[in-house]
Coordinates of C-alpha atoms in Angstrom, one line a residue:
M1 CA 3.8 -37.2 -20.5
P2 CA 3.9 -33.8 -19.6
R3 CA 3.7 -32.6 -15.8
T4 CA 0.8 -31.1 -14.5
R5 CA -0.7 -29.3 -11.5
T6 CA -3.8 -29.0 -10.0
V7 CA -5.5 -25.8 -10.1
E8 CA -8.9 -25.3 -7.8
R9 CA -11.6 -22.7 -9.6
S10 CA -15.3 -21.5 -9.5
R11 CA -18.1 -20.9 -11.2
L12 CA -21.7 -19.8 -10.6
V13 CA -24.1 -22.6 -11.7
P14 CA -28.3 -22.8 -11.8
H15 CA -29.2 -24.7 -8.9
T16 CA -33.3 -25.5 -8.8
I17 CA -35.3 -26.5 -5.7
D18 CA -39.3 -26.4 -5.7
G19 CA -39.4 -24.4 -9.0
T20 CA -37.0 -21.6 -7.8
T21 CA -33.7 -21.4 -9.6
H22 CA -30.7 -19.4 -7.9
L23 CA -27.0 -19.2 -8.6
V24 CA -24.8 -21.0 -6.8
L25 CA -21.4 -21.3 -6.1
D26 CA -19.9 -24.3 -7.9
R27 CA -16.0 -25.7 -7.0
Y28 CA -13.9 -27.6 -9.3
K29 CA -10.4 -28.6 -9.9
E30 CA -8.4 -28.5 -13.5
E31 CA -5.1 -29.7 -14.1
L32 CA -3.0 -27.1 -16.2
P33 CA 0.0 -28.4 -17.7
L34 CA 3.7 -27.0 -16.0
P35 CA 6.0 -25.0 -18.3
P36 CA 8.9 -26.7 -18.9
R37 CA 12.0 -25.8 -16.3
D38 CA 14.0 -22.5 -16.7
W39 CA 17.1 -24.2 -16.9
D40 CA 19.1 -21.0 -18.0
R41 CA 17.4 -19.2 -14.9
I42 CA 18.2 -22.1 -12.4
V43 CA 22.0 -22.2 -13.5
L44 CA 22.2 -18.4 -13.3
T45 CA 21.0 -18.6 -9.9
G46 CA 23.4 -21.2 -8.8
V47 CA 26.2 -19.5 -10.5
T48 CA 25.5 -16.6 -8.5
A49 CA 24.8 -18.3 -5.4
A50 CA 28.1 -19.4 -5.3
A51 CA 29.9 -16.1 -6.4
A52 CA 28.2 -15.2 -2.9
V53 CA 30.0 -18.1 -1.2
I54 CA 33.1 -17.2 -2.1
G55 CA 33.0 -13.6 -1.7
V56 CA 31.9 -14.2 1.5
A57 CA 34.8 -16.7 2.0
S58 CA 37.1 -14.1 0.4
I59 CA 36.2 -12.1 2.7
L60 CA 37.2 -14.7 5.9
W61 CA 40.4 -15.0 4.2
S62 CA 41.5 -11.9 3.2
T63 CA 40.5 -10.1 6.9
A64 CA 42.5 -13.2 8.7
S65 CA 45.3 -12.4 6.7
I66 CA 45.4 -8.9 6.8
G67 CA 44.2 -8.5 10.3
S68 CA 47.4 -10.6 11.3
L69 CA 49.7 -8.6 9.2
L70 CA 48.2 -5.3 11.2
D71 CA 48.2 -6.9 14.2
L72 CA 51.9 -6.5 14.4
V73 CA 51.9 -3.1 14.6
V74 CA 48.5 -1.9 16.5
P75 CA 48.6 -2.7 19.5
L76 CA 44.6 -3.3 19.7
T77 CA 43.7 -6.9 18.1
A78 CA 39.9 -5.8 17.3
A79 CA 41.2 -2.4 15.7
A80 CA 44.0 -4.1 13.4
Y81 CA 40.7 -7.3 11.9
A82 CA 38.1 -4.0 11.7
A83 CA 40.5 -2.3 9.6
A84 CA 41.2 -5.3 8.0
V85 CA 37.8 -5.6 6.4
V86 CA 37.8 -2.3 4.7
F87 CA 39.9 -3.5 2.1
D88 CA 37.7 -6.2 1.2
L89 CA 34.3 -4.4 2.1
A90 CA 35.7 -1.5 -0.6
W91 CA 35.3 -3.6 -3.5
L92 CA 32.4 -5.1 -2.3
T93 CA 30.5 -1.9 -2.2
C94 CA 31.8 -1.1 -5.6
M95 CA 30.4 -4.4 -7.0
A96 CA 27.2 -3.9 -5.5
L97 CA 27.2 0.0 -7.3
E98 CA 27.8 -1.6 -10.3
W99 CA 25.2 -4.0 -9.7
L100 CA 22.6 -1.3 -9.0
A101 CA 23.6 0.5 -12.2
R102 CA 23.6 -1.9 -14.6
Y103 CA 21.1 -0.9 -16.9
D104 CA 23.6 2.2 -17.3
Q105 CA 26.8 1.4 -18.5
D106 CA 27.9 5.5 -18.1
R107 CA 26.8 5.1 -14.3
A108 CA 28.9 1.5 -13.6
A109 CA 31.6 2.7 -15.1
L110 CA 32.8 4.6 -11.9
P111 CA 32.2 1.7 -9.7
R112 CA 34.9 -0.6 -11.4
V113 CA 37.4 1.6 -9.7
G114 CA 36.9 -1.3 -6.9
Y115 CA 39.7 -2.8 -8.9
V116 CA 42.4 -0.5 -7.2
A117 CA 41.2 -1.8 -3.8
L118 CA 41.2 -5.7 -4.5
G119 CA 44.7 -5.0 -5.3
I120 CA 45.6 -3.4 -2.4
A121 CA 43.8 -6.2 -0.9
M122 CA 45.4 -8.9 -2.8
G123 CA 49.2 -6.8 -2.2
A124 CA 48.2 -6.8 1.5
V125 CA 48.0 -10.3 1.8
G126 CA 50.4 -11.2 -0.4
T127 CA 53.1 -8.7 2.0
H128 CA 51.9 -10.9 5.1
G129 CA 52.7 -14.1 3.4
W130 CA 56.7 -12.7 2.7
I131 CA 56.9 -11.6 6.2
S132 CA 56.1 -14.8 7.5
G133 CA 58.3 -16.5 5.6
Q134 CA 55.7 -17.9 3.4
F135 CA 55.5 -16.0 0.4
A136 CA 54.5 -18.7 -2.5
I137 CA 51.2 -19.1 -0.1
G138 CA 50.8 -15.6 0.5
C139 CA 50.9 -15.4 -3.5
V140 CA 48.0 -18.0 -3.4
A141 CA 46.3 -16.6 -0.2
A142 CA 46.2 -13.5 -2.4
A143 CA 44.8 -15.3 -5.5
V144 CA 41.4 -16.1 -4.1
S145 CA 40.2 -12.3 -3.7
G146 CA 41.4 -12.0 -7.0
L147 CA 38.8 -15.1 -8.1
A148 CA 36.5 -13.9 -6.3
K149 CA 36.8 -10.4 -7.7
A150 CA 36.6 -11.6 -11.1
L151 CA 34.3 -14.3 -10.7
W152 CA 31.8 -11.4 -9.5
T153 CA 32.4 -9.0 -12.3
V154 CA 31.8 -12.4 -15.0
V155 CA 28.5 -12.7 -13.1
L156 CA 27.7 -8.9 -13.3
R157 CA 28.4 -8.2 -16.8
H158 CA 25.7 -11.5 -17.5
H159 CA 22.8 -9.5 -15.3
A160 CA 23.9 -6.3 -17.4
K161 CA 20.9 -4.9 -19.4
P162 CA 22.8 -2.3 -21.2
L163 CA 20.0 0.3 -23.0
D164 CA 20.1 1.5 -26.0
A165 CA 21.2 5.0 -26.7
R166 CA 17.3 6.8 -27.3
T167 CA 16.1 4.8 -24.3
Q168 CA 19.1 5.8 -22.4
Q169 CA 18.2 9.4 -22.9
W170 CA 14.9 8.8 -22.0
V171 CA 15.5 7.1 -18.3
D172 CA 18.2 10.4 -18.0
A173 CA 15.3 12.7 -18.9
E174 CA 12.8 11.0 -16.3
R175 CA 15.7 10.7 -13.7
A176 CA 16.6 14.3 -14.2
K177 CA 12.7 15.3 -13.4
A178 CA 12.7 13.3 -11.0
G179 CA 15.4 14.3 -9.1
G180 CA 14.4 17.8 -9.8
R181 CA 11.2 17.7 -8.0
L182 CA 13.4 15.9 -4.8
A183 CA 15.7 18.7 -5.3
M184 CA 12.9 21.1 -4.8
V185 CA 11.7 19.8 -1.6
S186 CA 15.0 20.0 0.0
V187 CA 15.0 23.8 -1.4
R188 CA 11.1 24.7 0.0
R189 CA 12.4 23.7 3.6
E190 CA 15.7 25.7 3.6
L191 CA 13.6 28.7 2.1
T192 CA 10.9 28.2 4.8
R193 CA 13.5 27.8 7.6
A194 CA 15.3 31.3 6.3
E195 CA 11.9 33.0 6.5
Q196 CA 10.6 31.9 9.7
A197 CA 14.4 32.9 11.0
V198 CA 13.8 35.9 9.5
T199 CA 10.3 36.5 10.8
A200 CA 11.3 35.6 14.5
E201 CA 14.6 37.8 14.3
Q202 CA 12.0 40.8 13.3
A203 CA 9.7 40.3 16.0
A204 CA 12.2 40.1 18.5
I205 CA 13.4 43.5 17.8
S206 CA 10.4 45.5 17.1
G207 CA 8.9 44.0 20.4
T208 CA 11.0 45.5 22.3
S209 CA 11.1 48.9 20.7
G210 CA 9.8 50.4 17.7
T211 CA 13.1 52.3 16.8
P212 CA 16.7 51.0 16.9
S213 CA 18.0 51.1 20.4
G214 CA 19.7 54.2 20.8
E215 CA 18.5 56.0 17.9
I216 CA 15.7 58.9 17.8
P217 CA 14.0 59.6 15.2
E218 CA 13.9 62.8 13.3
P219 CA 10.8 65.1 14.3
P220 CA 8.4 65.5 10.2
E221 CA 8.9 69.0 8.9
D222 CA 5.6 71.4 9.6
N223 CA 3.3 70.4 7.4
E224 CA 0.2 71.8 9.2
E225 CA -0.8 73.9 6.2
S226 CA -1.0 71.0 4.4
P227 CA -2.7 67.6 6.1
E228 CA -2.7 65.4 2.9
A229 CA 1.2 65.7 2.7
T230 CA 1.7 64.2 5.9
P231 CA 4.3 61.3 5.5
E232 CA 3.3 57.9 6.4
P233 CA 5.3 56.2 9.0
A234 CA 7.4 52.9 7.8
L235 CA 6.3 49.6 8.0
T236 CA 8.8 48.2 10.9
G237 CA 7.0 45.1 11.1
P238 CA 5.4 43.5 14.1
M239 CA 5.5 46.0 17.5
T240 CA 3.1 46.7 20.3
M241 CA 0.5 49.3 20.3
A242 CA 2.4 51.7 22.4
D243 CA 5.0 51.1 19.7
A244 CA 2.8 51.9 17.2
V245 CA 1.6 54.9 18.6
R246 CA 4.9 56.3 19.7
M247 CA 5.9 55.7 16.0
A248 CA 3.1 57.5 14.6
L249 CA 3.3 60.5 17.0
S250 CA 7.6 60.5 16.1
C251 CA 6.2 61.4 12.5
G252 CA 4.0 64.1 13.3
I253 CA 0.7 61.9 12.9
S254 CA -1.5 63.3 15.7
D255 CA -4.9 62.9 14.3
P256 CA -6.5 60.3 16.4
E257 CA -8.2 58.3 13.6
K258 CA -5.2 58.4 11.6
V259 CA -3.1 56.7 14.6
L260 CA -5.8 54.7 14.9
S261 CA -5.5 53.0 11.0
Y262 CA -1.8 53.1 11.5
V263 CA -2.0 50.6 15.2
R264 CA -4.3 48.7 13.2
Q265 CA -1.8 48.0 10.1
V266 CA 1.2 47.4 11.9
A267 CA 0.7 46.6 15.4
N268 CA -2.9 44.7 16.1
A269 CA -5.7 44.9 13.6
N270 CA -8.3 44.2 16.5
A271 CA -7.3 47.0 18.2
K272 CA -10.0 49.0 19.9
E273 CA -10.7 52.9 19.6
E274 CA -10.7 53.6 23.3
S275 CA -7.7 51.6 24.0
V276 CA -5.6 53.4 21.3
L277 CA -6.6 57.2 22.6
R278 CA -5.7 56.2 26.0
I279 CA -2.0 55.3 24.6
L280 CA -2.3 58.5 22.8
R281 CA -3.6 60.7 25.9
M282 CA -0.5 58.9 27.7
E283 CA 2.2 59.5 25.2
R284 CA 1.2 63.3 24.9
K285 CA 1.4 64.1 29.0
T286 CA 4.8 62.3 29.0
A287 CA 5.5 64.3 26.0

């Protein structure tokens, strides 16, 4: 007899009282057959769990062995065992990266250098047994890490789903496009910081004086005969109204309307005419 599961469903049905009909909610139960057990998935889950338990046991064993070896020369025991953890965490980290790249064989190739870290860890465990006078036991202990790594390699290969060449190229193109957008976020943030730094620097310099310290602007040539040829002062960035008036005068601009236009252009777009004229009169008196 096939296994079933009970599912509660609902539907709208007409219900009439005194000649008036309304749709009301009717709840009912339905027996649905259960799909057969996916024994392949169950077995794979069990194997993965077993590999995880073996990996944890391998870490504990090799950490205790290598920590005891390093403790012979390191004054601080905690430091010796902390360093011992690195040996196994190195190849475990490489396996985790290989798992993340299980759909891309090219990217999964580099994390397989974890075998080097595994070999170093096994050598350290064997050395501890040899120093302790139990070389055979040290070899058996070193095999624990080797078996754990070998089992995880088999599990990872079983989980890996390599893509065909065309699909892999499509994935690489999409990954590159997304990576480019992500990189531009950082680049735009960097450019914004640089532009803000330049603006702040210019404001700090122009806020103290209209001209660089120690420099006197050269007086312009006499252009009274041709007012249209009067050169416009250079835009030096944000400055005070007084600095703008002095800059205009130093460039030979004495017409109040032109001075006011220049002040509004480089200092304050809302500068009042009477304020500019007052500063202009003060500058002419002190000249």
